[in-house]
Amino acid sequence: MKMSVRLRLPQIVALALVLGLGMATTESKVSNDQMSRIADSFSLATPVELDSTPGISLSNVRKVHPSLERISGWISSVGASVALGDIDGDGLPNDLCDVDPRTDKVTLRPVPGTTDRYKPFTMDLERAKFDATMAPMGCMFGDLNEDGYLDVIVYYWGRTPVAFLQREAYSGLLRQAFEEIELVPNKERWFTNSATLADFDGDGHIDILFANYFPDGSDTLNTNGTGLEEMHDTKSKSFNGGRKHFLLFKSAAGGSNPMVTFQSVQPFADPKIDRSWTLAVAASDIDGDGLSDLYLSNDFGPDRLLHNRSTPGHLDFRILEGTRDFLTPKSAVLGQDSFKGMGAEVGDINGDGLPDILVSNIAAPFSLQESHMVWVNSGDKEAIARGEAPYTQQSERLGLSRSGWGWDIKLADLNNDGTPEVLQATGFLKGDIDRWPELQALATSNDRIMSNPRFWPRFRPGDDLSGHQTNPVFARDVSGRFVDIGPQLGIAEQWVTRGIALADVDGDGLLDIVYANQWEPSAYVQNECRGCGGFLGLRLLLQKDSSTTQVVAGRPRIHLPAAIGARVTLLTGDDKPMRTGQIDGGNGHSGRRSPELHFGLGASPKPQQVKFEWRSFDGKLQTKTLTVGPGWQTVLLGA
C-alpha cells in the first residue's frame, strides 16, 4: 500500500495543483443588487460621439500590401488614438487630439460641450511627405521646445514621426499656428504603434521613445508592393518586429519660428528587446532614483521591464525579471510571459505609496483565455540591484485577470473616494462571422508558418474576433476585489476601442473620459458624479529662472512646461507614504491623459502633506514637502 501511494505521488501532487489552480481561478459572482449599490456612487453622462472630418468618405479597412490582403482586417485593427490637454492655454485640459482611421485624419478640437473657442482643424502635413503608403497611428501633446506652449506629436505607419510646434501667442488656434518639424531627418519607413515622453537620460530635458511594430522598412501599406511581407516569426517569442528609437533632446527655441532638435539613439543590441512587437510603453520611476524606468508591453512575446541607469547623453537600461518558484506558472513571472501585451499603465493600485503595473492581454472567455496582469510592487530595492523585478502577479486575486481582448488600461478615481477604478479598452474586429475557430487553429499550428501571411486564416471586413464586447469599468466591492460596473453606469457600448484618455476637462474635480474607437466614432464621456468626495488636483509646472517653489490656487493661465516625470507622494502624519503618483508623458497604447495628478480625498477632504520630487532643467534632482489644500492647485517648481 505504501509503495502504491509512493508510486502515485506525482499524480496526486499534479491533481492537487490542478484543483488548487482551478479553485484559485474561479470567478467570484456579485449579485445585481450589489453591483447597483457599488455603482450608486458614480454617475457618467451618455457618451457623445466625435464628428468625423466633413466631406471625406469613411473607410472600414486599410489598403495593404498584396501579400497581406487576405488578412487586411487584422492589419487594419489599430490606429485610433486620443489625447487630452490644454492646447489653447486657457488653464483647462479641454482640448482634444484624435486620430480617426476612417479618414486617416488627425484633428484638434475643443472637447464636446466645452466653449467653442476655435473650430476643429486637421494636422495635415504640408512639407513632409505623406502618401497612400502611410497612415497616422497616434497623437500626443507635449511641450517639446520648453516655451510653455503645448505642441503636438504625430507618429505614423510608413514614415517617421512629425512634431507640430505651437508658435507663441499666435493670433487664433488653427493649423497655421503650428510649425511642422521632421523629428528624424532620415527618410525611413517606421511602423510606430506606441510612444511616450520622459527624461530618459536625466539631463533635465524631455526625450521621446517611439516603439515600432512591423519591421522598419516594411511595405505594409503599399498596394503595389512585391514579394512577401513578414509577420511574427513565432506565437510566443517573436523578435523580428520594429525597433525602439529614442530621441534625446539637444536644443530648442520658441517664438514665431519655434524649433527643436533631437539625437536619434538605439540603445538595445539584444533583438529580444529591440525587435519585440511592442504595442504599449510606460515610462515611470519605479525605484525612486529620479530616472524613468521602462515597461514594454509586447505582442506575441514576453514583456520587458527595464531599469534605467542612464547618464546625460548616454542611455543604459538593464533587464529586470521576476523569480519563479514551484507553484508559480511561468506566465505569472514578470519578463517570462508569452502573452499578447497591448496595454500598460503604471500607478498605485493599492495605496501603499509604490508604483504598480497593469497590463492588458487577450483574456476572452471561451476563445483565448490568457490573463491580464497586475504586477504589484513589493518595494524590494535590493531585488532591483540583483536584476530581479520586485513584482508579483495578482490580477486574479484582485478580480482583474479577465474581461476580453484588451488594449489601453488606465487607473482613475472616478468618484473621489480615494480608491482608483480601472478602465480598459477592449475588442478587436467587429463583424458577423466568428473567426475564433480559425484563429485557434493558427494558435496550435507550427511556428514555422507564422511569419508567412499566406498561411494565416482569412481576416477581412465582416469577420468578427471579440468585436461585440464592452469596455469594463472595474470598481472594488466590499471584499476588495474589482467588479465591472460598466453596464450599471450606462456606458456598456459594444465599441471596438483602442485608447482611453483622462482629464478633468471642466475643472470640477472629476475625471472625464474619451474613448478612441477603431472604425467607428470615438466618444467623450463626462463625469457627472454628484455628492462625490473631495479631491486634490496638482498641475506641476517647471520654472527656469526661479529657485522658489510655490503653490498657486486654481488653474491660472501660466505658460510654463509641465513637469513630466515629477513624482508626488501624499504623506501620513508620521511621514510614511500613503499614495503616490507620477506625471507621465503618454503611457499606454494610444490614449493619453493630460499631464496632471488627481487624488480623491473622500467625504472629508483636508489639507495634505505632499512630497514633491522632480528634476530641474539643469538635471539636478529636487525635493520639497509642502502642505497643500484640497481642490486644484498649480505648483510652480523651482530650479
XYZ file of C-alpha atoms in Angstrom:
639
model
C 0.000 0.000 0.000
C 2.817 2.401 0.933
C 4.594 1.518 -2.309
C 1.409 2.192 -4.286
C 0.975 5.620 -2.708
C 4.648 6.399 -3.313
C 4.357 5.445 -6.985
C 1.247 7.569 -7.392
C 2.662 10.576 -5.530
C 3.452 12.568 -8.733
C -0.123 12.093 -9.956
C -1.520 13.062 -6.554
C 0.608 16.222 -6.463
C -0.395 17.083 -10.028
C -4.090 16.604 -9.228
C -3.783 18.781 -6.118
C -2.108 21.518 -8.164
C -4.805 21.368 -10.851
C -7.593 21.517 -8.267
C -5.849 24.326 -6.409
C -5.331 26.374 -9.539
C -8.915 25.712 -10.594
C -10.220 26.982 -7.265
C -7.869 29.971 -7.409
C -9.130 30.984 -10.841
C -12.844 30.559 -10.198
C -14.508 33.860 -10.949
C -16.454 35.226 -7.996
C -20.054 36.262 -8.553
C -21.552 39.504 -7.347
C -25.334 39.954 -7.333
C -27.041 42.618 -9.410
C -28.145 44.367 -6.212
C -24.563 44.524 -5.010
C -23.405 45.843 -8.378
C -26.075 48.531 -8.293
C -25.037 49.610 -4.804
C -21.417 49.927 -5.918
C -22.483 51.911 -8.998
C -24.633 54.314 -6.935
C -21.565 56.385 -6.035
C -20.783 57.074 -9.704
C -22.538 58.993 -12.458
C -21.363 59.147 -16.067
C -23.163 61.035 -18.805
C -24.355 59.495 -22.047
C -21.390 59.200 -24.434
C -21.080 61.970 -27.036
C -19.644 60.886 -30.387
C -16.846 62.861 -32.033
C -17.651 64.096 -35.522
C -15.574 62.887 -38.465
C -13.896 65.312 -40.857
C -16.629 66.760 -43.118
C -16.515 65.990 -46.821
C -14.318 62.878 -46.557
C -15.716 59.421 -47.222
C -15.331 56.916 -44.378
C -13.332 53.700 -44.793
C -13.663 50.486 -42.794
C -10.378 48.782 -43.730
C -6.901 49.768 -44.891
C -5.489 49.123 -48.337
C -2.494 46.874 -47.772
C 0.351 45.071 -49.492
C -0.946 42.303 -51.840
C 0.542 39.550 -49.663
C -1.453 40.878 -46.690
C -4.790 41.349 -48.445
C -6.372 38.141 -47.068
C -5.699 39.431 -43.505
C -6.468 43.100 -44.218
C -8.869 43.180 -41.249
C -6.103 42.098 -38.892
C -3.631 44.601 -40.350
C -6.306 47.318 -40.039
C -7.015 46.679 -36.362
C -5.020 49.619 -34.916
C -4.723 53.373 -35.432
C -7.433 55.003 -33.300
C -5.835 57.405 -30.834
C -6.795 60.248 -28.499
C -5.017 62.746 -26.232
C -6.304 65.389 -23.811
C -4.502 68.592 -22.835
C -4.534 72.389 -22.697
C -3.552 73.341 -26.232
C -5.127 76.833 -26.178
C -3.624 77.864 -22.827
C -6.884 78.626 -21.009
C -5.783 76.634 -17.952
C -8.045 73.634 -18.582
C -7.274 70.325 -20.378
C -10.342 70.806 -22.564
C -8.618 70.269 -25.899
C -8.561 67.000 -27.734
C -6.394 65.440 -30.439
C -7.812 62.365 -32.136
C -6.725 60.066 -34.942
C -9.637 58.653 -36.944
C -8.674 55.588 -39.069
C -11.848 56.036 -41.146
C -10.383 59.216 -42.661
C -6.688 58.967 -41.693
C -7.021 62.486 -40.291
C -5.518 63.918 -37.110
C -7.896 66.524 -35.669
C -7.510 69.124 -32.943
C -10.791 70.267 -31.403
C -12.383 71.538 -28.210
C -13.828 68.730 -26.109
C -17.566 68.412 -26.898
C -19.705 70.525 -24.582
C -16.964 73.000 -23.750
C -16.996 76.505 -25.221
C -16.355 76.846 -28.952
C -13.012 78.579 -28.504
C -11.877 77.610 -32.014
C -13.074 75.465 -34.891
C -11.741 71.910 -35.253
C -8.869 71.621 -37.733
C -6.713 68.809 -39.081
C -2.963 68.484 -38.591
C -2.151 67.783 -42.230
C 1.448 67.537 -43.397
C 2.311 70.463 -45.663
C 6.036 69.983 -46.307
C 6.772 66.450 -45.140
C 5.900 63.599 -47.466
C 2.591 61.824 -46.948
C 1.025 59.415 -49.448
C -1.207 56.338 -49.677
C 1.516 54.073 -48.240
C 1.320 55.992 -44.942
C -1.247 56.410 -42.151
C -1.286 58.259 -38.805
C -1.336 55.927 -35.812
C -1.225 58.183 -32.778
C -1.070 61.737 -31.464
C 0.394 63.153 -28.261
C 0.687 66.525 -26.550
C 3.978 67.769 -25.130
C 5.970 70.973 -24.801
C 8.983 69.812 -26.810
C 10.740 73.182 -27.076
C 10.079 74.217 -23.450
C 8.384 77.536 -24.225
C 5.208 76.901 -22.233
C 3.053 76.304 -25.313
C 1.787 72.796 -25.915
C 2.924 71.059 -29.096
C 1.531 68.075 -30.999
C 3.466 64.909 -31.891
C 2.063 62.550 -34.528
C 3.511 59.137 -35.375
C 2.686 57.015 -38.388
C 2.892 53.794 -40.303
C 5.049 54.166 -43.400
C 7.124 57.173 -42.302
C 8.910 58.772 -39.353
C 7.093 60.938 -36.759
C 6.461 64.677 -37.039
C 6.160 67.418 -34.408
C 3.878 70.426 -34.783
C 5.393 73.170 -32.607
C 2.964 75.839 -31.480
C 4.042 79.388 -32.257
C 3.982 81.676 -29.224
C 0.959 83.975 -28.946
C -0.221 83.216 -32.481
C -3.421 85.022 -33.414
C -6.022 82.269 -33.170
C -5.738 78.498 -32.936
C -5.612 76.897 -36.371
C -3.224 74.803 -38.471
C -1.087 77.871 -39.303
C -0.318 78.320 -35.604
C 1.972 75.263 -35.735
C 5.431 74.841 -37.251
C 5.918 71.430 -38.870
C 9.180 69.734 -37.815
C 10.584 66.420 -39.031
C 11.763 64.692 -35.844
C 14.042 62.298 -37.744
C 15.944 63.704 -40.741
C 16.410 60.328 -42.439
C 13.574 59.261 -44.717
C 12.801 55.858 -43.259
C 9.686 53.694 -43.119
C 8.694 53.229 -39.495
C 5.573 51.479 -38.248
C 5.060 53.070 -34.844
C 2.287 51.884 -32.542
C 3.312 53.376 -29.200
C 5.326 56.278 -27.840
C 5.907 58.251 -24.671
C 7.765 61.299 -23.377
C 10.229 61.181 -20.466
C 13.639 62.469 -19.430
C 15.360 59.152 -20.077
C 18.975 60.294 -19.676
C 18.470 62.570 -16.668
C 19.709 65.814 -18.232
C 16.608 67.802 -17.267
C 15.016 67.807 -20.735
C 12.257 65.671 -22.202
C 13.164 62.890 -24.636
C 10.886 60.716 -26.786
C 10.616 56.960 -27.251
C 8.967 55.570 -30.387
C 8.358 51.805 -30.354
C 7.745 50.316 -33.801
C 5.621 47.261 -34.558
C 6.198 45.942 -38.086
C 9.893 45.719 -39.039
C 11.461 49.031 -40.016
C 11.469 49.363 -43.795
C 8.380 47.173 -44.291
C 5.964 47.827 -47.137
C 2.775 47.058 -45.213
C 0.516 49.722 -46.808
C 1.955 49.647 -50.334
C -0.722 48.166 -52.596
C 1.816 47.975 -55.423
C 4.407 46.173 -53.339
C 6.006 42.927 -54.444
C 7.276 39.874 -52.648
C 6.100 38.751 -49.223
C 5.632 40.907 -46.115
C 6.857 39.377 -42.857
C 4.631 38.665 -39.862
C 5.606 37.463 -36.359
C 8.021 34.525 -36.509
C 6.531 32.612 -33.533
C 3.388 32.717 -31.397
C 5.164 33.407 -28.118
C 8.778 34.506 -28.758
C 8.709 36.854 -31.730
C 11.768 39.092 -32.002
C 11.600 40.150 -35.661
C 9.455 43.287 -35.234
C 10.159 47.019 -35.404
C 12.943 48.713 -33.487
C 12.927 51.028 -30.445
C 14.007 54.583 -31.335
C 14.920 57.090 -28.606
C 15.193 60.771 -29.479
C 17.386 62.586 -26.926
C 16.831 66.333 -26.533
C 19.624 68.503 -27.979
C 18.373 72.095 -28.424
C 15.207 74.171 -28.785
C 13.836 77.660 -29.338
C 10.421 79.301 -29.059
C 8.922 82.385 -30.630
C 7.272 82.769 -34.018
C 9.694 80.275 -35.607
C 9.998 77.546 -32.993
C 12.433 74.673 -33.377
C 13.680 71.586 -31.579
C 16.393 69.056 -32.371
C 16.962 65.551 -31.083
C 19.636 62.919 -31.398
C 18.350 59.536 -32.518
C 19.674 56.664 -30.370
C 19.055 52.902 -30.409
C 20.473 51.559 -27.123
C 19.398 47.929 -27.414
C 21.681 45.459 -29.173
C 19.638 42.473 -27.997
C 16.848 41.745 -30.529
C 14.788 40.258 -27.703
C 14.339 43.842 -26.525
C 14.909 45.947 -29.609
C 12.811 43.953 -32.078
C 9.898 42.852 -29.940
C 6.472 43.653 -31.426
C 5.619 46.449 -28.989
C 2.062 47.767 -28.685
C 2.294 49.805 -25.476
C 5.009 51.514 -23.446
C 5.050 53.001 -19.958
C 7.849 55.133 -18.533
C 7.893 55.614 -14.754
C 10.423 55.781 -11.926
C 9.775 52.518 -10.064
C 12.633 52.774 -7.555
C 12.729 56.484 -6.712
C 16.164 57.249 -8.181
C 14.873 60.041 -10.413
C 15.201 58.166 -13.714
C 12.247 56.880 -15.722
C 12.315 53.103 -15.988
C 10.536 51.437 -18.888
C 7.882 48.761 -19.354
C 7.408 47.343 -22.873
C 4.118 45.543 -23.474
C 4.838 43.168 -26.360
C 2.615 41.248 -28.739
C 3.465 37.578 -29.378
C 6.220 37.513 -26.788
C 7.382 38.350 -23.278
C 7.023 41.863 -21.888
C 10.124 43.653 -20.634
C 10.808 45.752 -17.539
C 13.966 47.823 -17.994
C 15.778 49.512 -15.119
C 17.178 52.898 -16.140
C 20.837 53.526 -15.245
C 21.437 56.261 -17.829
C 23.594 59.367 -17.602
C 23.195 62.583 -19.635
C 23.705 61.775 -23.311
C 24.132 58.046 -22.683
C 21.292 55.527 -22.338
C 21.770 52.417 -20.205
C 18.882 50.048 -19.471
C 19.125 46.680 -17.680
C 16.513 43.923 -17.817
C 14.656 43.123 -14.608
C 12.927 39.736 -14.424
C 10.852 38.123 -11.739
C 11.819 34.942 -9.920
C 9.822 31.721 -10.140
C 9.009 29.141 -7.516
C 7.468 25.664 -7.810
C 3.873 26.888 -7.588
C 4.158 29.903 -9.917
C 3.307 29.483 -13.607
C 5.924 30.880 -15.966
C 3.368 33.336 -17.362
C 2.971 34.826 -13.870
C 6.644 35.786 -13.676
C 7.445 39.275 -14.952
C 9.504 39.037 -18.141
C 8.692 35.383 -18.819
C 5.133 35.538 -20.158
C 4.168 34.527 -23.697
C 1.032 36.647 -23.980
C -0.174 39.325 -26.409
C 0.583 42.515 -24.485
C -1.394 45.514 -25.738
C -1.733 47.957 -22.852
C 0.411 49.198 -19.975
C -0.270 51.512 -17.041
C 1.827 52.443 -14.008
C 0.059 53.627 -10.855
C -0.559 52.952 -7.184
C -3.436 50.471 -7.221
C -3.361 49.568 -3.503
C -2.459 52.857 -1.805
C 0.884 51.756 -0.363
C 2.912 54.527 -1.982
C 4.573 52.184 -4.512
C 4.064 52.159 -8.301
C 2.346 49.039 -9.622
C 1.995 47.968 -13.278
C -1.231 46.948 -15.064
C -1.101 45.145 -18.414
C -3.810 44.200 -20.921
C -3.608 40.928 -22.851
C -6.167 38.748 -24.599
C -8.470 37.292 -21.955
C -11.574 36.432 -23.954
C -13.727 33.719 -22.339
C -14.136 30.541 -24.423
C -11.730 32.000 -27.014
C -8.187 32.746 -25.849
C -8.101 32.937 -22.077
C -4.670 34.327 -21.298
C -4.749 36.758 -18.393
C -4.478 40.460 -17.839
C -1.680 41.171 -15.406
C -1.408 43.322 -12.302
C 2.197 43.464 -11.153
C 2.097 44.583 -7.506
C 5.266 46.235 -6.228
C 6.887 44.648 -3.162
C 9.170 47.649 -2.571
C 12.292 45.453 -2.507
C 15.005 47.752 -3.895
C 17.661 45.145 -3.134
C 15.949 42.879 -5.671
C 16.425 45.555 -8.318
C 20.151 45.665 -7.513
C 20.234 41.898 -8.151
C 18.496 42.308 -11.517
C 15.178 40.979 -10.198
C 11.798 42.587 -10.710
C 10.178 43.269 -7.301
C 6.687 42.418 -8.542
C 4.152 39.628 -8.055
C 1.234 38.900 -10.382
C -2.066 39.478 -8.525
C -4.701 40.100 -11.196
C -6.782 37.050 -10.306
C -6.813 37.884 -6.593
C -7.927 41.424 -7.464
C -10.589 40.347 -9.964
C -8.777 41.926 -12.930
C -7.485 38.838 -14.739
C -10.221 38.585 -17.365
C -12.504 40.780 -19.433
C -11.882 40.383 -23.157
C -9.436 41.325 -25.897
C -7.757 44.173 -24.019
C -5.922 47.282 -25.187
C -5.416 50.501 -23.195
C -5.795 50.211 -19.428
C -5.981 53.160 -17.030
C -6.280 53.846 -13.298
C -8.662 56.654 -12.346
C -10.528 57.614 -9.174
C -13.883 58.427 -10.764
C -15.817 59.121 -7.541
C -13.029 60.697 -5.422
C -13.276 58.132 -2.648
C -9.516 57.607 -2.551
C -9.629 54.194 -4.274
C -8.878 54.078 -8.010
C -11.071 52.376 -10.550
C -9.649 50.504 -13.559
C -10.794 51.383 -17.086
C -9.998 49.145 -20.028
C -10.383 49.304 -23.803
C -11.499 46.027 -25.397
C -12.476 44.466 -28.737
C -10.664 43.509 -31.947
C -12.659 43.012 -35.182
C -16.375 43.745 -35.357
C -18.321 41.687 -37.872
C -20.861 38.917 -38.323
C -18.672 35.841 -38.985
C -16.970 34.381 -35.929
C -13.336 33.688 -36.817
C -12.222 32.413 -33.424
C -12.076 28.747 -34.596
C -9.650 29.715 -37.375
C -7.546 31.839 -35.016
C -7.381 28.987 -32.509
C -6.214 26.700 -35.322
C -3.433 29.177 -36.095
C -2.530 29.262 -32.409
C -1.920 25.482 -32.430
C -0.093 25.397 -35.765
C 3.633 25.102 -36.409
C 5.602 28.247 -35.533
C 7.479 27.986 -38.823
C 4.456 29.128 -40.811
C 3.639 32.143 -38.626
C 5.772 34.692 -40.488
C 4.092 33.917 -43.832
C 0.715 35.725 -44.062
C -0.460 33.276 -46.762
C -0.787 30.600 -44.087
C -2.933 32.799 -41.845
C -6.733 32.411 -41.754
C -8.893 34.957 -43.537
C -9.479 38.144 -41.504
C -11.308 40.716 -43.600
C -14.247 43.135 -43.211
C -17.283 41.214 -41.993
C -15.230 38.845 -39.859
C -15.505 39.005 -36.081
C -12.992 38.475 -33.301
C -14.274 39.708 -29.931
C -15.989 42.556 -31.756
C -19.044 42.870 -29.528
C -17.503 43.289 -26.103
C -17.971 46.277 -23.824
C -15.322 48.377 -22.123
C -15.209 47.485 -18.426
C -15.188 49.972 -15.585
C -13.815 47.993 -12.660
C -14.639 49.186 -9.127
C -13.906 47.491 -5.812
C -16.607 45.550 -3.992
C -16.761 45.092 -0.205
C -14.263 42.209 -0.394
C -11.661 44.374 -2.102
C -11.966 42.644 -5.488
C -12.745 44.597 -8.631
C -16.032 44.061 -10.487
C -17.223 45.520 -13.795
C -19.952 48.118 -13.212
C -19.890 49.485 -16.764
C -23.428 48.222 -17.560
C -24.796 49.842 -14.386
C -23.195 53.160 -15.402
C -24.891 53.145 -18.794
C -21.733 53.064 -20.923
C -21.696 49.382 -21.914
C -21.439 50.201 -25.622
C -20.242 47.469 -27.982
C -17.354 49.535 -29.221
C -14.057 48.275 -30.591
C -11.798 50.563 -28.560
C -8.067 51.178 -28.606
C -7.247 54.203 -26.441
C -8.518 55.873 -23.266
C -7.686 59.490 -22.374
C -8.394 61.016 -18.961
C -8.578 64.599 -17.701
C -10.678 66.886 -15.523
C -11.913 68.684 -18.615
C -14.062 71.329 -16.912
C -12.083 71.765 -13.685
C -14.829 70.438 -11.396
C -12.564 67.897 -9.712
C -13.988 64.896 -11.584
C -12.043 62.892 -14.181
C -13.704 62.727 -17.593
C -13.040 60.102 -20.279
C -12.516 59.926 -24.037
C -12.565 56.536 -25.802
C -10.710 56.164 -29.120
C -12.682 53.668 -31.219
C -11.489 51.738 -34.271
C -13.558 52.095 -37.491
C -16.399 53.804 -35.631
C -16.850 57.173 -33.916
C -14.787 57.890 -30.836
C -16.696 59.186 -27.811
C -16.461 61.606 -24.883
C -17.975 60.663 -21.516
C -18.422 63.436 -18.958
C -18.206 62.567 -15.277
C -21.330 63.966 -13.578
C -20.855 62.478 -10.128
C -22.915 64.336 -7.522
C -22.049 64.135 -3.849
C -18.671 62.605 -4.622
C -15.734 63.138 -2.306
C -13.255 65.975 -2.351
C -10.020 65.854 -4.289
C -6.519 67.191 -4.650
C -5.581 68.125 -8.213
C -1.961 69.017 -8.926
C -0.801 70.867 -12.004
C 3.008 70.858 -11.796
C 4.920 73.381 -13.930
C 8.687 73.840 -14.296
C 10.378 77.211 -13.867
C 13.734 78.026 -15.478
C 14.566 81.295 -13.744
C 13.397 80.821 -10.160
C 14.631 78.626 -7.334
C 11.427 79.157 -5.342
C 8.673 76.543 -5.315
C 5.240 77.973 -4.698
C 1.615 76.907 -4.795
C -0.951 78.961 -6.700
C -4.611 78.140 -6.106
C -6.679 77.007 -9.074
C -5.617 76.690 -12.701
C -4.432 80.157 -13.823
C -3.128 80.819 -17.348
C 0.618 80.299 -16.967
C 2.866 79.431 -19.892
C 5.366 77.003 -18.368
C 6.181 73.403 -19.327
C 4.536 70.521 -17.463
C 6.900 68.677 -15.109
C 6.778 65.318 -16.883
C 8.327 62.654 -14.666
C 7.712 64.565 -11.428
C 6.777 62.294 -8.533
C 4.260 63.196 -5.819
C 3.699 61.342 -2.558
C 0.875 62.028 -0.110
C 2.246 61.504 3.387
C 0.600 60.326 6.574
C 1.183 62.145 9.840
C 4.378 60.212 10.526
C 5.785 60.981 7.047
C 5.137 57.484 5.729
C 3.950 57.216 2.118
C 0.214 56.866 1.701
C -0.343 57.266 -2.023
C 1.893 58.186 -4.910
C 1.631 59.387 -8.496
C 3.911 60.450 -11.332
C 3.211 62.692 -14.297
C 3.618 60.606 -17.417
C 4.165 61.844 -20.933
C 1.900 59.473 -22.846
C 1.992 55.989 -21.322
C -0.203 53.229 -22.686
C -1.289 52.064 -26.112
C -2.934 55.018 -27.858
C -4.794 57.030 -25.205
C -3.057 59.910 -23.385
C -4.145 61.559 -20.161
C -3.420 65.223 -19.516
C -0.153 65.805 -17.584
C -1.631 66.393 -14.127
C -2.208 64.361 -10.987
C -5.573 63.733 -9.353
C -6.162 62.208 -5.905
C -9.600 61.522 -4.432
C -9.792 62.583 -0.772
C -13.143 61.146 0.295
C -16.042 62.768 2.120
C -13.979 64.996 4.429
C -11.152 66.497 2.367
C -8.338 68.049 4.387
C -5.036 69.734 3.587
C -2.384 67.175 2.673
C 1.301 66.846 3.406
C 2.736 66.416 -0.085
C 6.280 65.469 -1.026
C 7.334 66.705 -4.469
C 10.317 65.189 -6.322
C 11.412 66.463 -9.726
C 14.380 67.106 -11.954
C 15.085 70.758 -12.811
C 16.281 71.989 -16.202
C 19.930 71.675 -15.095
C 19.406 67.960 -14.469
C 19.553 68.169 -10.673
C 17.114 66.220 -8.515
C 14.948 68.456 -6.352
C 12.628 67.690 -3.437
C 10.168 69.747 -1.405
C 7.460 68.920 1.123
C 4.505 71.303 1.399
C 1.084 71.377 2.977
C -1.409 71.708 0.152
C -5.138 72.321 0.490
C -7.791 70.359 -1.419
C -9.013 71.390 -4.858
C -6.995 72.257 -7.935
C -3.569 73.672 -7.158
C -0.894 74.869 -9.575
C 2.612 74.210 -8.235
C 5.488 76.196 -9.740
C 8.571 74.037 -9.226
C 11.850 75.891 -8.761
C 15.155 75.249 -10.466
